[in-house]
């Protein structure tokens, strides 16, 4: 399956069930938590490689892992996660205003409401992968657009802010604001987004100071090409 292929309803349900299953660590993310996490990574200030962010799906320390049945299952779950992530990135690239956060929907007194708390937890964890990198948007003219994510996702908020999140109707309003604000947050980072830091790999083996010089002179490297100009 191509990694740019969106997940089907069945595949989305399969990933959801796996995340909630007994063979994943207790601290593994739920589907809505994961969606918020990937959204922050997809639209944030720095490109973060999957090798860094995927391990943290299973626990904050990044050291835990599911107990896969076999290699085939491990490959399938990896494929589902990457396609889930790519669907987020492609939507923001092609039609950011059509992006829909994966919030929990429920009824309260017969009214359909949305709960964005777990999604915001995930978004906050995605930001914490590069905490200092997000400072610019908080200090910018659109900093207020981040406030709903802060209220629902931060580990701690001010006591006077609690009524904004504890009332289901107000929390629902925050969820609507988040969905409306995300395209502008994404747009803010487009010209500022940094590429991942790459490590230059040495193709040739390192020559020791006492090894024969690779130029073929027959001299020790330190007495030949490795010599300092004043030697």
XYZ file of N, CA and C in Angstrom:
693
model
N 0.843 -1.199 0.000
C 0.000 0.000 0.000
C 0.874 1.243 0.000
N 0.585 2.187 -0.919
C 1.347 3.421 -1.009
C 1.158 4.265 0.249
N 2.235 4.937 0.688
C 2.167 5.710 1.922
C 1.374 7.000 1.787
N 0.982 7.377 0.559
C 0.152 8.562 0.390
C -1.330 8.203 0.260
N -1.647 6.931 0.461
C -3.026 6.455 0.362
C -3.732 6.676 1.704
N -4.843 7.440 1.736
C -5.556 7.660 2.997
C -6.056 6.349 3.601
N -6.190 6.315 4.897
C -6.695 5.129 5.570
C -8.184 4.957 5.294
N -8.573 3.728 5.073
C -10.003 3.429 4.953
C -10.616 3.433 6.347
N -11.935 3.405 6.405
C -12.608 3.367 7.708
C -12.185 2.127 8.500
N -12.045 0.996 7.789
C -11.635 -0.238 8.455
C -10.208 -0.121 8.988
N -9.323 0.451 8.188
C -7.933 0.598 8.624
C -7.829 1.561 9.805
N -8.632 2.612 9.778
C -8.648 3.553 10.899
C -9.130 2.863 12.163
N -10.138 2.016 12.008
C -10.651 1.263 13.152
C -9.619 0.245 13.633
N -8.917 -0.386 12.701
C -7.873 -1.355 13.076
C -6.770 -0.680 13.887
N -6.350 0.515 13.447
C -5.311 1.245 14.173
C -5.815 1.657 15.548
N -7.054 2.102 15.601
C -7.666 2.493 16.872
C -7.673 1.318 17.847
N -8.092 0.162 17.370
C -8.176 -1.027 18.231
C -6.792 -1.486 18.675
N -5.810 -1.353 17.785
C -4.457 -1.756 18.166
C -3.914 -0.841 19.261
N -4.126 0.465 19.110
C -3.646 1.424 20.110
C -4.271 1.168 21.475
N -5.510 0.714 21.473
C -6.227 0.453 22.723
C -6.013 -0.964 23.241
N -5.342 -1.801 22.468
C -5.216 -3.218 22.788
C -4.275 -3.521 23.941
N -4.323 -4.755 24.376
C -3.531 -5.199 25.525
C -2.050 -5.371 25.196
N -1.707 -5.408 23.915
C -0.307 -5.625 23.548
C 0.459 -4.318 23.343
N -0.201 -3.191 23.586
C 0.486 -1.908 23.552
C 0.754 -1.446 24.984
N 1.810 -0.662 25.201
C 2.100 -0.159 26.552
C 0.921 0.628 27.110
N 0.825 0.655 28.406
C -0.295 1.321 29.076
C -0.378 2.801 28.725
N 0.765 3.422 28.481
C 0.803 4.856 28.186
C 0.701 5.173 26.696
N 0.381 4.185 25.876
C 0.271 4.425 24.438
C -0.838 5.429 24.143
N -0.652 6.196 23.082
C -1.634 7.203 22.697
C -2.907 6.567 22.165
N -4.014 7.250 22.349
C -5.260 6.867 21.698
C -5.265 7.505 20.306
N -6.241 7.184 19.493
C -6.265 7.664 18.116
C -6.372 9.184 18.038
N -7.251 9.790 18.852
C -7.388 11.252 18.811
C -6.146 11.931 19.388
N -5.562 11.351 20.416
C -4.309 11.837 20.993
C -3.212 11.824 19.914
N -3.113 10.708 19.195
C -2.116 10.553 18.136
C -2.323 11.574 17.021
N -3.574 11.831 16.670
C -3.875 12.764 15.584
C -3.419 14.181 15.937
N -3.638 14.594 17.193
C -3.169 15.907 17.618
C -1.652 15.984 17.614
N -1.029 14.931 18.087
C 0.436 14.831 18.123
C 1.017 14.973 16.721
N 0.471 14.249 15.771
C 0.978 14.289 14.408
C 0.702 15.639 13.753
N -0.406 16.271 14.121
C -0.726 17.580 13.546
C 0.321 18.611 13.941
N 0.709 18.627 15.214
C 1.750 19.561 15.663
C 3.055 19.315 14.921
N 3.399 18.049 14.730
C 4.637 17.698 14.033
C 4.564 18.105 12.564
N 3.394 17.918 11.967
C 3.227 18.203 10.542
C 3.275 19.689 10.214
N 2.747 20.537 11.098
C 2.644 21.956 10.761
C 3.613 22.840 11.542
N 4.392 22.267 12.444
C 5.236 23.045 13.342
C 6.482 23.636 12.714
N 7.324 24.261 13.529
C 8.477 25.024 13.044
C 9.657 24.216 12.522
N 9.712 22.931 12.857
C 10.838 22.113 12.409
C 10.357 20.778 11.873
N 11.049 20.279 10.868
C 10.781 18.942 10.364
C 11.372 17.925 11.343
N 10.530 17.010 11.811
C 10.968 15.992 12.768
C 10.809 14.624 12.119
N 11.854 13.843 12.147
C 11.839 12.560 11.453
C 11.021 11.518 12.215
N 10.380 10.595 11.491
C 9.588 9.541 12.138
C 10.368 8.725 13.152
N 11.660 8.546 12.913
C 12.473 7.761 13.849
C 12.504 8.384 15.231
N 12.219 9.685 15.308
C 12.171 10.359 16.607
C 10.774 10.364 17.198
N 9.761 10.666 16.369
C 8.432 10.845 16.956
C 7.621 9.560 17.094
N 7.872 8.553 16.272
C 7.070 7.327 16.370
C 7.276 6.599 17.701
N 8.509 6.445 18.211
C 8.664 5.732 19.493
C 7.863 6.344 20.637
N 7.629 7.645 20.598
C 6.905 8.310 21.680
C 5.399 8.074 21.626
N 4.941 7.460 20.563
C 3.526 7.070 20.505
C 3.224 6.054 21.603
N 4.212 5.247 21.929
C 4.002 4.145 22.872
C 4.316 4.523 24.320
N 4.855 5.719 24.540
C 5.176 6.165 25.894
C 6.036 7.407 25.844
N 5.944 8.246 26.871
C 6.647 9.530 26.880
C 8.157 9.409 26.713
N 8.736 8.338 27.255
C 10.192 8.228 27.212
C 10.724 7.687 25.894
N 9.829 7.209 25.039
C 10.240 6.694 23.741
C 10.973 5.366 23.788
N 10.941 4.704 24.959
C 11.695 3.457 25.119
C 10.802 2.219 25.129
N 9.497 2.417 25.109
C 8.579 1.279 25.132
C 8.159 0.910 23.711
N 7.593 -0.253 23.566
C 7.156 -0.710 22.246
C 6.041 -1.736 22.409
N 5.180 -1.854 21.407
C 4.127 -2.876 21.472
C 4.712 -4.286 21.370
N 3.910 -5.250 21.776
C 4.293 -6.649 21.622
C 3.617 -7.168 20.353
N 4.283 -6.969 19.237
C 3.705 -7.381 17.955
C 3.664 -8.907 17.859
N 2.667 -9.410 17.140
C 2.558 -10.851 16.909
C 3.731 -11.347 16.075
N 4.091 -10.551 15.084
C 5.169 -10.934 14.180
C 5.624 -9.689 13.407
N 6.602 -9.871 12.567
C 7.147 -8.755 11.799
C 6.125 -8.179 10.830
N 5.260 -9.047 10.305
C 4.231 -8.591 9.375
C 3.294 -7.596 10.050
N 2.899 -7.882 11.286
C 2.016 -6.968 12.006
C 2.740 -5.653 12.298
N 4.007 -5.737 12.692
C 4.783 -4.527 12.974
C 4.863 -3.644 11.729
N 5.085 -4.260 10.576
C 5.164 -3.503 9.322
C 3.817 -2.870 8.990
N 2.737 -3.598 9.255
C 1.406 -3.064 8.930
C 1.066 -1.867 9.808
N 1.369 -1.960 11.108
C 1.075 -0.847 12.009
C 1.916 0.371 11.636
N 3.172 0.157 11.300
C 4.025 1.261 10.855
C 3.427 1.913 9.608
N 2.966 1.090 8.679
C 2.362 1.589 7.446
C 1.116 2.419 7.746
N 0.274 1.936 8.655
C -0.948 2.666 9.002
C -0.621 4.015 9.648
N 0.358 4.014 10.545
C 0.746 5.255 11.224
C 1.290 6.267 10.227
N 2.157 5.826 9.321
C 2.748 6.753 8.367
C 1.705 7.282 7.387
N 0.766 6.448 6.984
C -0.289 6.926 6.085
C -1.219 7.887 6.812
N -1.472 7.632 8.081
C -2.281 8.522 8.907
C -1.595 9.889 9.000
N -0.296 9.872 9.220
C 0.487 11.111 9.290
C 0.517 11.821 7.939
N 0.760 11.068 6.878
C 0.849 11.676 5.555
C -0.474 12.301 5.125
N -1.572 11.729 5.572
C -2.878 12.313 5.265
C -3.001 13.705 5.897
N -2.436 13.853 7.096
C -2.430 15.164 7.750
C -1.594 16.148 6.936
N -0.373 15.763 6.591
C 0.522 16.681 5.879
C -0.019 17.042 4.493
N -0.562 16.064 3.793
C -1.076 16.322 2.437
C -2.283 17.244 2.486
N -3.166 17.050 3.470
C -4.337 17.926 3.589
C -3.909 19.371 3.805
N -2.917 19.594 4.656
C -2.445 20.965 4.889
C -1.764 21.537 3.653
N -1.114 20.702 2.876
C -0.460 21.176 1.664
C -1.466 21.532 0.579
N -2.515 20.732 0.459
C -3.463 20.875 -0.651
C -4.674 21.735 -0.288
N -5.250 21.499 0.889
C -6.482 22.197 1.271
C -6.533 22.381 2.781
N -5.708 23.265 3.333
C -5.631 23.412 4.793
C -6.950 23.768 5.463
N -7.806 24.492 4.772
C -9.083 24.881 5.367
C -10.053 23.709 5.486
N -9.727 22.600 4.840
C -10.583 21.418 4.903
C -10.108 20.418 5.957
N -9.027 20.750 6.652
C -8.511 19.835 7.664
C -9.490 19.719 8.824
N -9.748 18.486 9.246
C -10.665 18.235 10.349
C -9.930 17.506 11.476
N -9.713 18.166 12.608
C -9.099 17.479 13.754
C -9.986 16.327 14.212
N -9.358 15.272 14.683
C -10.101 14.092 15.108
C -10.508 14.244 16.577
N -11.595 14.987 16.796
C -12.100 15.199 18.148
C -13.119 14.123 18.501
N -13.290 13.878 19.786
C -14.321 12.954 20.263
C -15.677 13.662 20.202
N -16.650 13.007 19.616
C -18.005 13.562 19.555
C -18.908 12.817 20.543
N -19.733 13.556 21.262
C -20.631 12.947 22.237
C -21.862 13.837 22.414
N -22.820 13.374 23.196
C -24.033 14.147 23.452
C -24.106 14.549 24.912
N -24.521 15.767 25.146
C -24.714 16.296 26.498
C -26.084 16.958 26.535
N -27.003 16.371 27.317
C -28.383 16.878 27.377
C -29.004 16.959 25.993
N -28.721 15.956 25.170
C -29.301 15.893 23.834
C -28.602 16.754 22.797
N -27.542 17.463 23.186
C -26.821 18.325 22.253
C -25.517 17.659 21.819
N -25.245 17.638 20.512
C -23.968 17.069 20.038
C -22.815 18.021 20.362
N -21.820 17.511 21.057
C -20.669 18.317 21.450
C -19.365 17.631 21.051
N -18.290 18.397 21.050
C -16.978 17.847 20.746
C -16.055 18.022 21.953
N -15.261 16.998 22.189
C -14.258 17.033 23.254
C -12.889 16.966 22.586
N -12.140 18.056 22.671
C -10.841 18.139 22.000
C -9.669 17.935 22.953
N -9.948 17.537 24.187
C -8.900 17.492 25.198
C -7.757 16.544 24.832
N -8.070 15.289 24.508
C -7.009 14.327 24.194
C -6.240 14.750 22.941
N -6.955 15.298 21.966
C -6.293 15.788 20.752
C -5.289 16.874 21.119
N -5.688 17.779 22.010
C -4.802 18.870 22.427
C -3.631 18.361 23.260
N -3.853 17.322 24.059
C -2.729 16.708 24.779
C -1.671 16.270 23.773
N -2.147 15.621 22.698
C -1.215 15.153 21.674
C -0.504 16.304 20.990
N -1.257 17.362 20.665
C -0.646 18.521 20.011
C 0.424 19.111 20.920
N 0.114 19.199 22.209
C 1.067 19.762 23.171
C 2.332 18.905 23.251
N 2.174 17.595 23.217
C 3.338 16.704 23.238
C 4.164 16.846 21.964
N 3.482 17.081 20.849
C 4.205 17.328 19.604
C 5.021 18.605 19.682
N 4.467 19.640 20.283
C 5.207 20.891 20.461
C 6.401 20.697 21.376
N 6.231 19.857 22.391
C 7.309 19.670 23.365
C 8.499 18.901 22.806
N 8.360 18.333 21.613
C 9.519 17.745 20.958
C 10.525 18.834 20.579
N 10.018 20.046 20.325
C 10.864 21.201 19.989
C 10.307 22.427 20.725
N 10.309 22.428 22.040
C 9.622 23.467 22.813
C 10.046 24.897 22.492
N 11.334 25.173 22.446
C 11.777 26.533 22.187
C 11.426 27.024 20.796
N 11.261 26.100 19.859
C 10.989 26.475 18.481
C 9.609 27.109 18.302
N 8.715 26.872 19.237
C 7.353 27.409 19.123
C 7.217 28.808 19.716
N 8.250 29.326 20.344
C 8.148 30.617 21.028
C 7.707 31.737 20.097
N 8.169 31.698 18.865
C 7.899 32.798 17.931
C 6.412 33.012 17.695
N 5.653 31.928 17.595
C 4.218 32.100 17.331
C 3.483 32.628 18.559
N 3.926 32.220 19.766
C 3.281 32.724 20.980
C 3.473 34.231 21.101
N 4.605 34.725 20.639
C 4.919 36.155 20.744
C 4.472 36.953 19.530
N 3.832 36.308 18.573
C 3.451 36.968 17.332
C 2.050 37.577 17.421
N 1.650 38.199 16.323
C 0.324 38.825 16.265
C -0.804 37.798 16.246
N -0.488 36.537 15.982
C -1.536 35.505 16.001
C -1.387 34.578 17.211
N -0.631 35.025 18.193
C -0.413 34.206 19.385
C -1.693 33.766 20.062
N -2.732 34.604 20.005
C -4.005 34.264 20.649
C -4.665 33.031 20.026
N -4.295 32.721 18.779
C -4.880 31.548 18.123
C -4.426 30.249 18.779
N -3.339 30.313 19.522
C -2.823 29.126 20.202
C -3.490 28.904 21.561
N -4.213 29.894 22.048
C -4.737 29.819 23.407
C -5.688 28.647 23.642
N -6.613 28.331 22.712
C -7.484 27.176 22.952
C -6.712 25.864 23.104
N -5.619 25.712 22.352
C -4.795 24.509 22.470
C -4.112 24.483 23.827
N -3.652 25.636 24.265
C -3.041 25.740 25.593
C -4.051 25.370 26.686
N -5.254 25.916 26.610
C -6.250 25.676 27.658
C -6.601 24.194 27.784
N -6.699 23.506 26.658
C -7.115 22.101 26.682
C -5.939 21.124 26.704
N -4.746 21.583 26.337
C -3.637 20.649 26.200
C -2.499 20.779 27.183
N -2.354 21.942 27.808
C -1.225 22.154 28.713
C -1.354 21.312 29.976
N -0.219 20.952 30.545
C -0.220 20.170 31.780
C -0.874 20.938 32.920
N -0.663 22.245 32.946
C -1.239 23.084 33.993
C -1.722 24.394 33.387
N -2.881 24.869 33.859
C -3.369 26.182 33.478
C -3.711 26.938 34.756
N -3.956 28.221 34.631
C -4.263 29.036 35.803
C -5.639 28.666 36.359
N -5.780 28.795 37.668
C -7.040 28.427 38.310
C -8.215 29.209 37.746
N -7.994 30.474 37.426
C -9.089 31.291 36.897
C -9.476 30.896 35.475
N -8.634 30.068 34.821
C -8.942 29.613 33.460
C -9.744 28.313 33.448
N -9.817 27.640 34.580
C -10.493 26.344 34.649
C -11.948 26.373 34.179
N -12.737 27.410 34.505
C -14.128 27.431 34.032
C -14.265 27.368 32.516
N -13.222 27.797 31.797
C -13.276 27.774 30.336
C -13.186 26.366 29.769
N -12.643 25.449 30.553
C -12.477 24.085 30.045
C -13.381 23.077 30.749
N -13.855 23.414 31.936
C -14.673 22.467 32.706
C -16.126 22.467 32.265
N -16.587 23.544 31.689
C -17.955 23.613 31.175
C -17.993 22.978 29.786
N -18.814 21.938 29.566
C -18.828 21.237 28.275
C -19.113 22.146 27.086
N -20.000 23.112 27.255
C -20.330 24.010 26.151
C -19.152 24.921 25.808
N -18.455 25.394 26.831
C -17.294 26.242 26.590
C -16.142 25.439 25.988
N -15.983 24.197 26.448
C -14.951 23.330 25.884
C -15.256 23.018 24.417
N -16.538 22.844 24.097
C -16.965 22.620 22.710
C -16.615 23.837 21.852
N -16.824 25.021 22.394
C -16.496 26.251 21.670
C -14.992 26.334 21.409
N -14.201 25.920 22.382
C -12.749 25.908 22.186
C -12.358 24.952 21.058
N -13.037 23.803 20.989
C -12.760 22.835 19.921
C -13.041 23.448 18.557
N -14.145 24.179 18.437
C -14.479 24.838 17.174
C -13.439 25.896 16.813
N -12.961 26.609 17.822
C -11.940 27.629 17.586
C -10.636 27.001 17.101
N -10.280 25.862 17.676
C -9.049 25.181 17.266
C -9.122 24.805 15.793
N -10.234 24.203 15.388
C -10.392 23.812 13.987
C -10.291 25.017 13.067
N -10.883 26.137 13.474
C -10.846 27.349 12.655
C -9.459 27.982 12.628
N -8.692 27.823 13.700
C -7.386 28.482 13.817
C -6.247 27.727 13.151
N -6.375 26.429 12.986
C -5.254 25.619 12.504
C -4.698 26.049 11.145
N -5.534 26.421 10.156
C -4.949 26.870 8.880
C -4.020 28.072 9.037
N -4.377 29.015 9.925
C -3.535 30.191 10.133
C -2.245 29.818 10.866
N -2.331 28.875 11.789
C -1.133 28.410 12.495
C -0.187 27.736 11.506
N -0.757 26.922 10.651
C 0.033 26.259 9.603
C 0.685 27.294 8.688
N -0.072 28.279 8.263
C 0.435 29.309 7.353
C 1.572 30.099 7.989
N 1.478 30.347 9.286
C 2.517 31.093 9.991
C 3.874 30.414 9.863
N 3.877 29.077 9.944
C 5.149 28.348 9.975
C 5.705 28.022 8.589
N 4.918 28.160 7.538
C 5.399 27.768 6.206
C 6.722 28.449 5.839
N 6.829 29.789 5.929
C 8.108 30.416 5.544
C 9.209 30.279 6.586
N 8.854 29.796 7.771
C 9.819 29.719 8.870
C 10.282 28.291 9.142
N 9.651 27.332 8.498
C 9.906 25.924 8.814
C 11.331 25.521 8.467
N 11.989 24.880 9.406
C 13.376 24.464 9.242
C 13.460 22.997 8.832
N 14.425 22.694 7.991
C 14.665 21.311 7.581
C 15.329 20.562 8.730
N 15.218 19.227 8.718
C 15.871 18.460 9.784
C 17.377 18.563 9.690
N 18.022 18.490 10.838
C 19.489 18.491 10.862
C 19.971 17.132 10.383
N 20.854 17.133 9.412
C 21.371 15.869 8.881
C 22.800 15.650 9.352
N 23.137 14.405 9.527
C 24.490 14.033 9.933
C 25.273 13.610 8.708
N 26.426 14.213 8.499
C 27.274 13.856 7.359
C 27.971 12.544 7.664
N 27.792 11.588 6.800
C 28.382 10.265 7.004
C 29.711 10.174 6.260
N 30.747 9.740 6.960
C 32.054 9.545 6.337
C 32.023 8.282 5.492
N 32.235 8.443 4.188
C 32.186 7.293 3.287
C 33.439 6.425 3.417
N 34.613 7.062 3.587
C 35.863 6.322 3.685
C 36.210 6.099 5.147
N 36.821 4.972 5.481
C 37.210 4.732 6.873
C 38.231 5.761 7.335
N 38.140 6.137 8.609
C 39.052 7.125 9.170
C 40.463 6.539 9.219
N 41.455 7.370 8.817
C 42.853 6.935 8.803
C 43.501 7.339 10.116
N 44.075 6.361 10.829
C 44.762 6.654 12.075
C 46.090 7.347 11.828
N 46.574 8.096 12.820
C 47.817 8.846 12.660
C 49.013 7.929 12.402
N 48.956 6.694 12.910
C 50.083 5.777 12.749
C 49.860 4.747 11.645
N 48.752 4.903 10.903
C 48.488 4.004 9.778
C 49.316 4.432 8.572
N 49.497 3.493 7.629
C 50.150 3.856 6.378
C 49.284 4.867 5.635
N 49.890 5.856 5.019
C 49.141 6.895 4.319
C 48.421 6.296 3.116
N 47.140 6.581 2.925
C 46.384 6.004 1.812
C 46.842 6.500 0.443
N 47.747 7.501 0.397
C 48.202 8.004 -0.905
C 49.183 7.039 -1.571
N 49.659 6.048 -0.792
C 50.561 5.047 -1.367
C 52.024 5.401 -1.278
N 52.388 6.414 -0.502
C 53.783 6.838 -0.404
C 54.642 5.867 0.389
N 54.019 5.030 1.217
C 54.757 4.123 2.070
C 55.103 4.738 3.410
N 54.802 6.019 3.599
C 55.074 6.693 4.856
C 53.872 6.587 5.788
N 54.099 6.838 7.077
C 52.998 6.909 8.022
C 52.147 8.142 7.700
N 50.863 8.025 7.931
C 49.927 9.129 7.621
C 50.357 10.430 8.305
N 50.824 10.334 9.566
C 51.201 11.551 10.314
C 52.437 12.217 9.729
N 53.241 11.439 8.953
C 54.439 11.990 8.338
C 54.215 12.402 6.889
N 52.996 12.128 6.401
C 52.729 12.396 4.985
C 51.537 13.352 4.860
N 50.385 12.866 4.337
C 49.224 13.744 4.100
C 48.600 14.258 5.373
N 48.854 13.567 6.492
C 48.288 13.989 7.760
C 49.171 14.951 8.531
N 50.298 15.317 7.974
C 51.225 16.198 8.663
C 50.672 17.624 8.670
N 50.927 18.355 9.734
C 50.534 19.760 9.781
C 51.466 20.541 8.891
N 51.023 21.731 8.399
C 51.853 22.498 7.452
C 53.233 22.822 8.001
N 53.349 22.966 9.322
C 54.650 23.328 9.905
C 55.493 22.129 10.277
N 54.965 20.906 10.102
C 55.680 19.705 10.546
C 56.870 19.431 9.640
